[in-house]
Coordinates of C-alpha atoms in Angstrom, one line a residue:
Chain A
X1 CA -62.1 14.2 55.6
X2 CA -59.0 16.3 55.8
X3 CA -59.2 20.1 56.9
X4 CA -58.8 22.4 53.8
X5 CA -55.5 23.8 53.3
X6 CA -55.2 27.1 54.7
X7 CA -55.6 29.7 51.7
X8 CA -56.7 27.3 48.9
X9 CA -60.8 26.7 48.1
X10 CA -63.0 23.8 48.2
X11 CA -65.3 22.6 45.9
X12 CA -68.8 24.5 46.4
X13 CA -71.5 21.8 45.7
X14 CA -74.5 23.5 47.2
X15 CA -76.4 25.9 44.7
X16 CA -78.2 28.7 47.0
X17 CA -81.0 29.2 44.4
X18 CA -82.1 26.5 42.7
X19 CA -81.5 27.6 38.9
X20 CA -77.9 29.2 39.8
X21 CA -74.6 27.8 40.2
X22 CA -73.3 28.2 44.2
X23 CA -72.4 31.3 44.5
X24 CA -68.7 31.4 45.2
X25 CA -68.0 30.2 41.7
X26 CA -68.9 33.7 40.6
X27 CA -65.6 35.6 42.0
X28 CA -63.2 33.2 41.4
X29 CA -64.4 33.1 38.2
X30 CA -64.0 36.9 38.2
X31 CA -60.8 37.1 40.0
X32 CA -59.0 33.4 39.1
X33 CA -60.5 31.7 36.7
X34 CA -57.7 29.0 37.1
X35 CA -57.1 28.6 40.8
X36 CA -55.2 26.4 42.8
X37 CA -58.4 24.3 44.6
X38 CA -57.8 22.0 47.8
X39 CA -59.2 18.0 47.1
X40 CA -60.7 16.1 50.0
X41 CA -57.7 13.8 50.1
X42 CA -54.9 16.1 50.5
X43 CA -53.8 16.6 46.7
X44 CA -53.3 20.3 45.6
X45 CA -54.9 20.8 42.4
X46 CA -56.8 23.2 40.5
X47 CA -60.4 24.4 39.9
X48 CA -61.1 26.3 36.7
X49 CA -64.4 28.1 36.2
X50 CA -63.7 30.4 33.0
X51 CA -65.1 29.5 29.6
X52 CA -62.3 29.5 27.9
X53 CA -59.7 27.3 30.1
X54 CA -62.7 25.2 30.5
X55 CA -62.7 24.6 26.9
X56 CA -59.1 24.4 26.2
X57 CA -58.9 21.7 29.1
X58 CA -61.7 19.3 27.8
X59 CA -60.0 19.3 24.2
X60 CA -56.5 18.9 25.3
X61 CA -55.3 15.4 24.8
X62 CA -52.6 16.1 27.4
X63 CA -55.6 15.8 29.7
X64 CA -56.4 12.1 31.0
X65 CA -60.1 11.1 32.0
X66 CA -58.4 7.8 34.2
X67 CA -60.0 7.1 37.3
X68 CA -56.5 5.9 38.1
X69 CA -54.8 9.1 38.1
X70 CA -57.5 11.3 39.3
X71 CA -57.9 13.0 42.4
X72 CA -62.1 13.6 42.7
X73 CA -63.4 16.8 44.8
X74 CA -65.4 14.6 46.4
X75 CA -64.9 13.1 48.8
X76 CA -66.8 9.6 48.8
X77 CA -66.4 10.2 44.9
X78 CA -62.5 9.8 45.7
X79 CA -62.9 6.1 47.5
X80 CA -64.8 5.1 44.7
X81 CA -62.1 5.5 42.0
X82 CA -59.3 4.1 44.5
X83 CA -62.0 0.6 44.4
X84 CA -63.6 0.4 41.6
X85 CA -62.1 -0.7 38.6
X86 CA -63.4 0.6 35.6
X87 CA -65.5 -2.1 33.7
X88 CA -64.4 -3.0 30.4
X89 CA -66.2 -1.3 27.3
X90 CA -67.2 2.0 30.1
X91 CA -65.0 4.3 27.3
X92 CA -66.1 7.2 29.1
X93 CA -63.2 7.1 31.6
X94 CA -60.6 5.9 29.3
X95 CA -58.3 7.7 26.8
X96 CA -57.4 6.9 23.1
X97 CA -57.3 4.4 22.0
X98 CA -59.3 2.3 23.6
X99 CA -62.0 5.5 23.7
X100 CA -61.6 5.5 20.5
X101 CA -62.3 2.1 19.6
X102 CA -65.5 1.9 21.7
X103 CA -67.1 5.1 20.3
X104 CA -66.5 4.3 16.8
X105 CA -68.7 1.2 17.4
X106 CA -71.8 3.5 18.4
X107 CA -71.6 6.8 16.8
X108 CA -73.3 5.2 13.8
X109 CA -76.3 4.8 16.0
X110 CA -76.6 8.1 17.4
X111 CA -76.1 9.9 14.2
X112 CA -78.5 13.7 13.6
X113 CA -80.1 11.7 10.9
X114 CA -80.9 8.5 13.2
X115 CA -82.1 10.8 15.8
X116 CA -84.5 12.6 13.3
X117 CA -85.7 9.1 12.4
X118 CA -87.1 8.2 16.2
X119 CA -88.7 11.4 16.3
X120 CA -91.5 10.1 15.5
X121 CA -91.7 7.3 18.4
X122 CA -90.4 9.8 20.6
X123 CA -93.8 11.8 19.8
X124 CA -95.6 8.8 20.2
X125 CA -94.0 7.9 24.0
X126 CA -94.3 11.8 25.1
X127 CA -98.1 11.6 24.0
X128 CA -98.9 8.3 25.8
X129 CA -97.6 9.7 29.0
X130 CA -99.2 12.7 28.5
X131 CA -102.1 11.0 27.9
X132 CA -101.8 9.1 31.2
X133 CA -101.0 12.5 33.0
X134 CA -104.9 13.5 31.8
X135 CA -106.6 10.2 33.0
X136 CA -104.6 10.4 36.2
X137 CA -105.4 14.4 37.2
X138 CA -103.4 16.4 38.9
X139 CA -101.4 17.3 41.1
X140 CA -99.2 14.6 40.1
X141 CA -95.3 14.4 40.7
X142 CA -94.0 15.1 36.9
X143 CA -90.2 13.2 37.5
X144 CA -92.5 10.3 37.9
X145 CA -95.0 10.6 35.2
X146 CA -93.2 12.5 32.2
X147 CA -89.5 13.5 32.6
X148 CA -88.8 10.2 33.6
X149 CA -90.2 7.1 31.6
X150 CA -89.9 9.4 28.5
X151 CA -86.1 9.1 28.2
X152 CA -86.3 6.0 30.1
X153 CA -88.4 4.5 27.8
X154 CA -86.4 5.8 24.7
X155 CA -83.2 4.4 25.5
X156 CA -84.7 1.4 26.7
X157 CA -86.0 0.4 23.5
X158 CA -82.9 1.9 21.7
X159 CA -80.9 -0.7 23.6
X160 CA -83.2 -3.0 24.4
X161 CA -83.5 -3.5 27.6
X162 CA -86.9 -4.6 28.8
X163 CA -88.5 -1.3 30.4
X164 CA -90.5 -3.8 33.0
X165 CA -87.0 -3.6 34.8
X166 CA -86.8 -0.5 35.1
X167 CA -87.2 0.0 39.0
X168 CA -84.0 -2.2 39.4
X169 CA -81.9 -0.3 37.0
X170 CA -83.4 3.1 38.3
X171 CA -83.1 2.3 41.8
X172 CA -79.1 1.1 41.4
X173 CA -78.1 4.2 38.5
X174 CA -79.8 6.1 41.8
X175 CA -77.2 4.7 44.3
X176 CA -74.4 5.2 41.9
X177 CA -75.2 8.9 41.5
X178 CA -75.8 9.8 44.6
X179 CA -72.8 11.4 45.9
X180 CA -73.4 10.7 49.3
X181 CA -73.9 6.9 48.8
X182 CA -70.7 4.9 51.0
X183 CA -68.3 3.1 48.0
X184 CA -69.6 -0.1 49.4
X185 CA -73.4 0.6 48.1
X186 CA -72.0 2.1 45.0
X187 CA -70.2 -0.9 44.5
X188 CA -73.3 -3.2 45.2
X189 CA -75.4 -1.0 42.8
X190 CA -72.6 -1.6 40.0
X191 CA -72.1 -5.2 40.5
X192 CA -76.0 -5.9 40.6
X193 CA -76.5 -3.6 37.4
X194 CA -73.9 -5.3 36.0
X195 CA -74.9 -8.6 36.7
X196 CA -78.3 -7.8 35.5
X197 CA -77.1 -6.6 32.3
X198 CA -74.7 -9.5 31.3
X199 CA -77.8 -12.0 32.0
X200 CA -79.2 -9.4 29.1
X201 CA -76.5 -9.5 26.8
X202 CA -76.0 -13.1 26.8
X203 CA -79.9 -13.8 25.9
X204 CA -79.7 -11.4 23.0
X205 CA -77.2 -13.5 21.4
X206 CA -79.6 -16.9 22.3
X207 CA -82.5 -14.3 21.1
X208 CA -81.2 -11.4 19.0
X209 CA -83.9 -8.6 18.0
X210 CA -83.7 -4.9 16.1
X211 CA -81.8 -3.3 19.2
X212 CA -78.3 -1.6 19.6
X213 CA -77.5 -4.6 22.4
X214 CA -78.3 -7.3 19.8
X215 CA -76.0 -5.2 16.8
X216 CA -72.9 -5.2 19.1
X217 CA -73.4 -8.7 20.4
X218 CA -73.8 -10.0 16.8
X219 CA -71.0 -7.6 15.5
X220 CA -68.7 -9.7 17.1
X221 CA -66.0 -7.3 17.5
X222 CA -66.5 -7.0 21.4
X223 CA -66.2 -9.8 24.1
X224 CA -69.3 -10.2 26.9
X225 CA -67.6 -7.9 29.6
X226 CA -67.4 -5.2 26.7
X227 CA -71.0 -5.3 26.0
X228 CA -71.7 -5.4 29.1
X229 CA -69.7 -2.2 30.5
X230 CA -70.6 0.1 27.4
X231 CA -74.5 -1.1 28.1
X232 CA -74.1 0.1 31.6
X233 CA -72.6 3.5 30.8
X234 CA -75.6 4.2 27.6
X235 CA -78.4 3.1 30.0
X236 CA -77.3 5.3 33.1
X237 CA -76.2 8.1 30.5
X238 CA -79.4 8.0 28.8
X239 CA -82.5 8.7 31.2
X240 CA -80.9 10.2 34.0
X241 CA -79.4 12.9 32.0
X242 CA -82.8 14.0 29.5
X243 CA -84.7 13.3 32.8
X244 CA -83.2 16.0 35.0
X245 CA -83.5 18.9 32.2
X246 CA -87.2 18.3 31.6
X247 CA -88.0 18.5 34.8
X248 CA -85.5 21.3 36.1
X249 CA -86.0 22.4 32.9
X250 CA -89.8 22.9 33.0
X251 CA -89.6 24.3 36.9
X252 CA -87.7 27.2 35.7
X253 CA -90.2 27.9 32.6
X254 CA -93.0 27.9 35.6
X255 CA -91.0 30.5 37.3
X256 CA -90.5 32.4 34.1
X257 CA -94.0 32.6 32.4
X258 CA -93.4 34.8 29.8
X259 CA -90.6 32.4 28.3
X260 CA -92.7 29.7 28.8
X261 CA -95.5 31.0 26.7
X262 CA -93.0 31.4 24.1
X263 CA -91.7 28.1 24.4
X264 CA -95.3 26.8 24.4
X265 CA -96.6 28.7 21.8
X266 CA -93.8 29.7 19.2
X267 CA -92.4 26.6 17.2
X268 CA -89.5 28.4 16.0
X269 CA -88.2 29.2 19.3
X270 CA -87.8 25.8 20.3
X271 CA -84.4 24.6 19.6
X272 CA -83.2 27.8 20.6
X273 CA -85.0 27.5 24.0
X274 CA -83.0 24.0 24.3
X275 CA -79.8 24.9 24.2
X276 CA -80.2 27.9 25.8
X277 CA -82.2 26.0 29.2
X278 CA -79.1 23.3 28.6
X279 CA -76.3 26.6 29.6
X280 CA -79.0 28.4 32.3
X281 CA -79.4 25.0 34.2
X282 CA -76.2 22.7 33.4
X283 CA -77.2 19.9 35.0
X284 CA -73.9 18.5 35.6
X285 CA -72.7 20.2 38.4
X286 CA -69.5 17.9 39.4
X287 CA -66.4 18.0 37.1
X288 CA -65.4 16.9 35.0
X289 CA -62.3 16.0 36.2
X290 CA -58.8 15.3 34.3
X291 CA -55.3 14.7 35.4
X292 CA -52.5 16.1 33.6
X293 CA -50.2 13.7 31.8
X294 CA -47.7 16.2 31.3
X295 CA -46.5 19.7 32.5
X296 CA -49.0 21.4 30.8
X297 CA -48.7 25.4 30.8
X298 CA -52.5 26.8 31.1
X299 CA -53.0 30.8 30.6
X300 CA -50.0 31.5 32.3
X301 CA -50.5 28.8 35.0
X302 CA -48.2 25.7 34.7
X303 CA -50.3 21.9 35.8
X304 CA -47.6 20.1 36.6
X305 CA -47.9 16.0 35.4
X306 CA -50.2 14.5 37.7
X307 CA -52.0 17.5 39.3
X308 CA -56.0 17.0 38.9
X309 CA -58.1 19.7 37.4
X310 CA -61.5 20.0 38.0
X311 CA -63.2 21.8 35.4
X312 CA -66.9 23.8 36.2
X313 CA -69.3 23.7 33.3
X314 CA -72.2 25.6 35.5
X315 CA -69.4 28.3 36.2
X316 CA -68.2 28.5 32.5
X317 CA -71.6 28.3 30.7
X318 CA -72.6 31.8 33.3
X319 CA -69.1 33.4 31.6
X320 CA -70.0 36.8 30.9
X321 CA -66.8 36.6 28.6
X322 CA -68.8 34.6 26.4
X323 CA -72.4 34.8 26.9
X324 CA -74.1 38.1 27.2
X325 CA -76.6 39.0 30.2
X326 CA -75.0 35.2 31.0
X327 CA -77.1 35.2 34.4
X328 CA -80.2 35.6 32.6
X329 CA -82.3 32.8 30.8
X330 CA -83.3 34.1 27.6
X331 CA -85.0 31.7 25.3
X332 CA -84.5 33.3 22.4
X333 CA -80.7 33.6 22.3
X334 CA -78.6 31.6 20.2
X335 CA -76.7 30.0 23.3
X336 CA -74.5 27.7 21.2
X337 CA -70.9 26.4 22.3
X338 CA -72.2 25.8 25.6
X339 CA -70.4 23.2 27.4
X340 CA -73.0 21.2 28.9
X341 CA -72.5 18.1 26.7
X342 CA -69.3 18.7 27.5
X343 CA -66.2 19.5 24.8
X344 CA -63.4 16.9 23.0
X345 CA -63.6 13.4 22.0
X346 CA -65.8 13.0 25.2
X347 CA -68.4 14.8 24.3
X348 CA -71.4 13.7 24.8
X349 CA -72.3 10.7 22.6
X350 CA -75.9 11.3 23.0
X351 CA -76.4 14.3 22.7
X352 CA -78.6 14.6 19.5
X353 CA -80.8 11.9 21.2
X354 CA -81.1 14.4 24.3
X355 CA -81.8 17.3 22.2
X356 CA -84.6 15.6 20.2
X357 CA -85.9 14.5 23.7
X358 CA -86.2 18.0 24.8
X359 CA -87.4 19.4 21.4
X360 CA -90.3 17.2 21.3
X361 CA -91.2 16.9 25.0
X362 CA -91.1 20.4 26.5
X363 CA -93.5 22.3 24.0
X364 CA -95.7 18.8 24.1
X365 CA -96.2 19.1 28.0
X366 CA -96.9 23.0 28.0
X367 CA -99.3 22.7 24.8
X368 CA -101.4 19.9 26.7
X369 CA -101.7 21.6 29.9
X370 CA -101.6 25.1 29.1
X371 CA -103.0 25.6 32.5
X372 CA -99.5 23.8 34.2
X373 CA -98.3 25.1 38.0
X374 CA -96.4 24.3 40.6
X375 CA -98.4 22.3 43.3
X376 CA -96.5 23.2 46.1
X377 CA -94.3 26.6 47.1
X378 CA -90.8 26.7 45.0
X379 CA -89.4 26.8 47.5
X380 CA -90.2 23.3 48.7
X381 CA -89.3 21.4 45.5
X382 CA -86.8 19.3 46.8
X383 CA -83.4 19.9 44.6
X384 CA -80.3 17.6 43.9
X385 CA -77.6 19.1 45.0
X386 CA -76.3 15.7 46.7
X387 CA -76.6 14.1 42.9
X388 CA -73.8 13.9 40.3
X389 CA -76.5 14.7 38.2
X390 CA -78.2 18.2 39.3
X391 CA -82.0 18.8 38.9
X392 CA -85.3 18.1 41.4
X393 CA -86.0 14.9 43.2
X394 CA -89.6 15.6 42.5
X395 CA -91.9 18.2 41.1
X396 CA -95.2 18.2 42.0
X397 CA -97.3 20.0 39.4
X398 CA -101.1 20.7 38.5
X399 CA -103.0 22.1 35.8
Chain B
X1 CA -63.0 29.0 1.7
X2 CA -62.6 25.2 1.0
X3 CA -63.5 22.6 4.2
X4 CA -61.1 19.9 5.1
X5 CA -62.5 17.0 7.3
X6 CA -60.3 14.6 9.7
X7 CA -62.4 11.6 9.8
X8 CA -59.5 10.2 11.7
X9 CA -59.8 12.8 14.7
X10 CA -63.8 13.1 14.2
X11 CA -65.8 11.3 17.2
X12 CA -69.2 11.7 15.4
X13 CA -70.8 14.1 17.8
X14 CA -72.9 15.4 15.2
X15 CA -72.2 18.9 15.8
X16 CA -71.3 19.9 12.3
X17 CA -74.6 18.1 10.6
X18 CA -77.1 19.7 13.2
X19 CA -75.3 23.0 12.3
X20 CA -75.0 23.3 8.5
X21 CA -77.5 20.1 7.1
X22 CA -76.3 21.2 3.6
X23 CA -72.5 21.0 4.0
X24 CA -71.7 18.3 6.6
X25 CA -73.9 14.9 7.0
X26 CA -72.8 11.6 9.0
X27 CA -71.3 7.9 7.6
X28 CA -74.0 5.7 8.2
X29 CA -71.5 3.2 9.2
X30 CA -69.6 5.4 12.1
X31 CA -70.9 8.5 12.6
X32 CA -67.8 10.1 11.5
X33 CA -68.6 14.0 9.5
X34 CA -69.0 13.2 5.7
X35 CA -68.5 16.9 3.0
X36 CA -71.6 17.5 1.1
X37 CA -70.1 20.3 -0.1
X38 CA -66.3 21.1 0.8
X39 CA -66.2 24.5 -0.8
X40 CA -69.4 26.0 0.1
X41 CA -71.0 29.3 -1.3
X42 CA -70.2 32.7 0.5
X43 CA -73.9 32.7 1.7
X44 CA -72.9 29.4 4.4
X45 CA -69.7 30.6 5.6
X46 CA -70.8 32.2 8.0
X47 CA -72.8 29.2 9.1
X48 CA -69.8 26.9 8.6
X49 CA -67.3 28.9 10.1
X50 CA -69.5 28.3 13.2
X51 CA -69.8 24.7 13.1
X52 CA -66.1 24.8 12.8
X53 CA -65.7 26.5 15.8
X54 CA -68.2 24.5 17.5
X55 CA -66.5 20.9 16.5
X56 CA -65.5 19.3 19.8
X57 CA -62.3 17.1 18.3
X58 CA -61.1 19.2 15.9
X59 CA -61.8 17.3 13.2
X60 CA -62.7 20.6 10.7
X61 CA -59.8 23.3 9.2
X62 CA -61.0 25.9 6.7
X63 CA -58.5 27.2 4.0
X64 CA -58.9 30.0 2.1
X65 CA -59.4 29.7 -1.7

């Protein structure tokens, strides 16, 4: 890795406390909101942390999401994007209209009304685990036992992909989020979950059942590889993601009792409590990351064509431009227009599937153990700062 | 007010249906925002002005009446 440029900041990964952005977010985002940030391979580009430019980034199609074009602030991150090529159908690093095309092909399934319709599985998977959780006794690791297989199981039959396989396609989304992992493992992970899931796609059309996998397969709008790649990118998308906030989610209801008793006990403050535990915690704590396309003039900055931004959703959703008491978590504030999900045509596609995870699994886990703690000190719940995707590695509770 | 809706730009995020049920629903087919009711009573505007606000592709424009 190269020596910082004299002058310019680095990307801060490591958060100090484990509900709080790092720290030296805070007065940039104070002071220079859009800043001229140093990348690990020598490129001079920027960091933006305030709401606003945040926002005005993400839904600005003079912004590109290529992997081609884009300089990462990390550094194994940036190896990864000079090797990897992006598989065909993964629309989440492409622009329109190829984005375009793929979306359109799944928004149907991931509609407010379709996610209202699973509800009542979702109930139905949250209470079997629970269930388990009882039999078993605590202390018990909850990552393992609830935050996990819940949305693992969901998109799992959503897709469906057999949830028997699950420690192969936990174990390699693992690798490929990790941000210390070498390119060479992440590129192992990606070829074997790859591999895996064209052996899947190719039996649903031999064997076709009620799953999204089998609809795009007998659509016949999309070729193998397609399937393949957009399978790849809804799997990994969907459990780590829902995964994360219930567990880092629940941790910080432990350390603040009074909003968990309103979260446990209050039915109307639930979707409330969601999106505002979605702002407190943003879970995705690297990038995203565009590359301007053309000169663009940002707030009185100019990004010259080619210059990568990196954009901060923990630093923008703590703006006390647009939240109030923004370092607080506060269950009962409407926190909507966070940017947790993201903002623009990439935002996230399953989003409404998240939020119904949440919705039905948070108050479920605090009404069946209203007795729920921490089984060790907080301060040795190991967190994931080295993870694309921020939250605890485990979480060992009791009741 | 009266609601105009882009199904062209829209990328079916859901957004506007999980804000305002009674004015903006989802094609079954592709996600994309569908107008229960494009000139909604002064009670929801309020309401709609915020799921305007909120849409992530700026599918959704609001003109007065």
């Amino acid at each position: 890795m190269r020596e910082a440029m004299p002058g310019l900041v680095t990307y801060p990964i490591v958060r100090e406390r484990p509900f709080d952005p790092p720290d030296e977010l805070r007065p940039l985002r104070a002071e220079a909101p859009i800043c001229r940030m140093a990348y690990p391979d020598g490129h001079e580009g920027w960091l933006v942390t305030g709401y606003a430019a945040v926002r005005a980034v993400l839904a600005d199609p003079r912004f590109s999401t290529r992997p081609e074009l884009l300089h990462s602030p990390i550094p194994q991150r940036m190896a990864q994007f000079k090797m990897l090529p992006v598989p065909p159908g993964f629309f989440l690093r492409m622009d329109p209209p190829a984005h375009t095309r793929y979306r359109r092909l799944l928004t149907g399934q991931f509609t407010v009304r379709r996610m209202r319709q699973l509800e009542p599985r979702i109930e139905e998977i949250t209470n079997g685990r629970l269930d388990a959780m009882e039999r078993a006794g605590g202390p018990i690791d909850l990552v393992q036992s609830f935050s996990l297989p819940i949305p693992s199981l969901v998109i799992c039959e959503l897709l469906g992909v057999p949830y028997d396989d699950r420690v192969r396609f936990q174990r390699d989304s693992a690798v490929m989020l990790n941000l210390e992992s070498t390119p060479d493992q992440v590129m192992s992970a990606m070829t074997d979950l790859l591999t895996y899931l064209r052996d899947l796609v190719r039996r649903k059309r031999v064997e076709p059942a009620d799953d999204l996998l089998s609809g795009l397969v007998s659509g016949g709008e999309l070729t193998e590889e397609e399937i393949t790649g957009m399978a790849l990118l809804l799997l990994i998308a969907g459990h780590e993601t829902t995964a994360n906030m219930l567990a880092l989610g629940t941790f910080a209801l432990l350390r603040n009792p009074a909003q968990l008793a309103a979260v446990r006990d209050d039915p109307a403050v639930v979707e409330d409590a969601v999106e505002e535990l979605l702002r407190y915690l943003t879970i995705i704590h690297i990038g995203p990351v565009r590359t301007a396309l053309e000169d663009v003039e940002l707030d009185g900055h100019l990004i010259r064509a080619g210059e990568s931004v990196t954009l901060s959703l923990p630093a923008a959703n703590r703006d006390p431009e647009r939240f109030a008491d923004a370092e607080d978590l506060d269950v009962t504030r409407s926190a909507h227009g966070h940017l947790t999900f993201g903002h623009g045509i990439h935002q996230c596609l399953g989003q409404q599937l998240a939020r119904t995870e949440m919705r039905v699994a948070y108050p479920a886990l605090l009404r069946r153990f209203p007795g729920l703690r921490l089984a060790v000190p907080a301060e040795e719940v190991p967190m994931r700062s080295n993870m694309s995707i921020y939250g605890v590695h485990r979480l060992p509770v009791t009741w | 007010m009266k609601i105009h809706a882009d199904t062209g730009r829209c990328v079916g995020a859901g957004m506007c249906a999980l804000s305002v049920p009674e004015v903006f629903d989802q094609s079954e087919d592709d996600g994309t925002v569908v107008l229960l009711d494009p000139e909604p009573p002064g009670s929801r505007e309020a309401a709609v002005r915020r799921a305007v606000q909120l849409c992530p592709s700026g599918a959704l424009s609001i003109s007065e009446t």
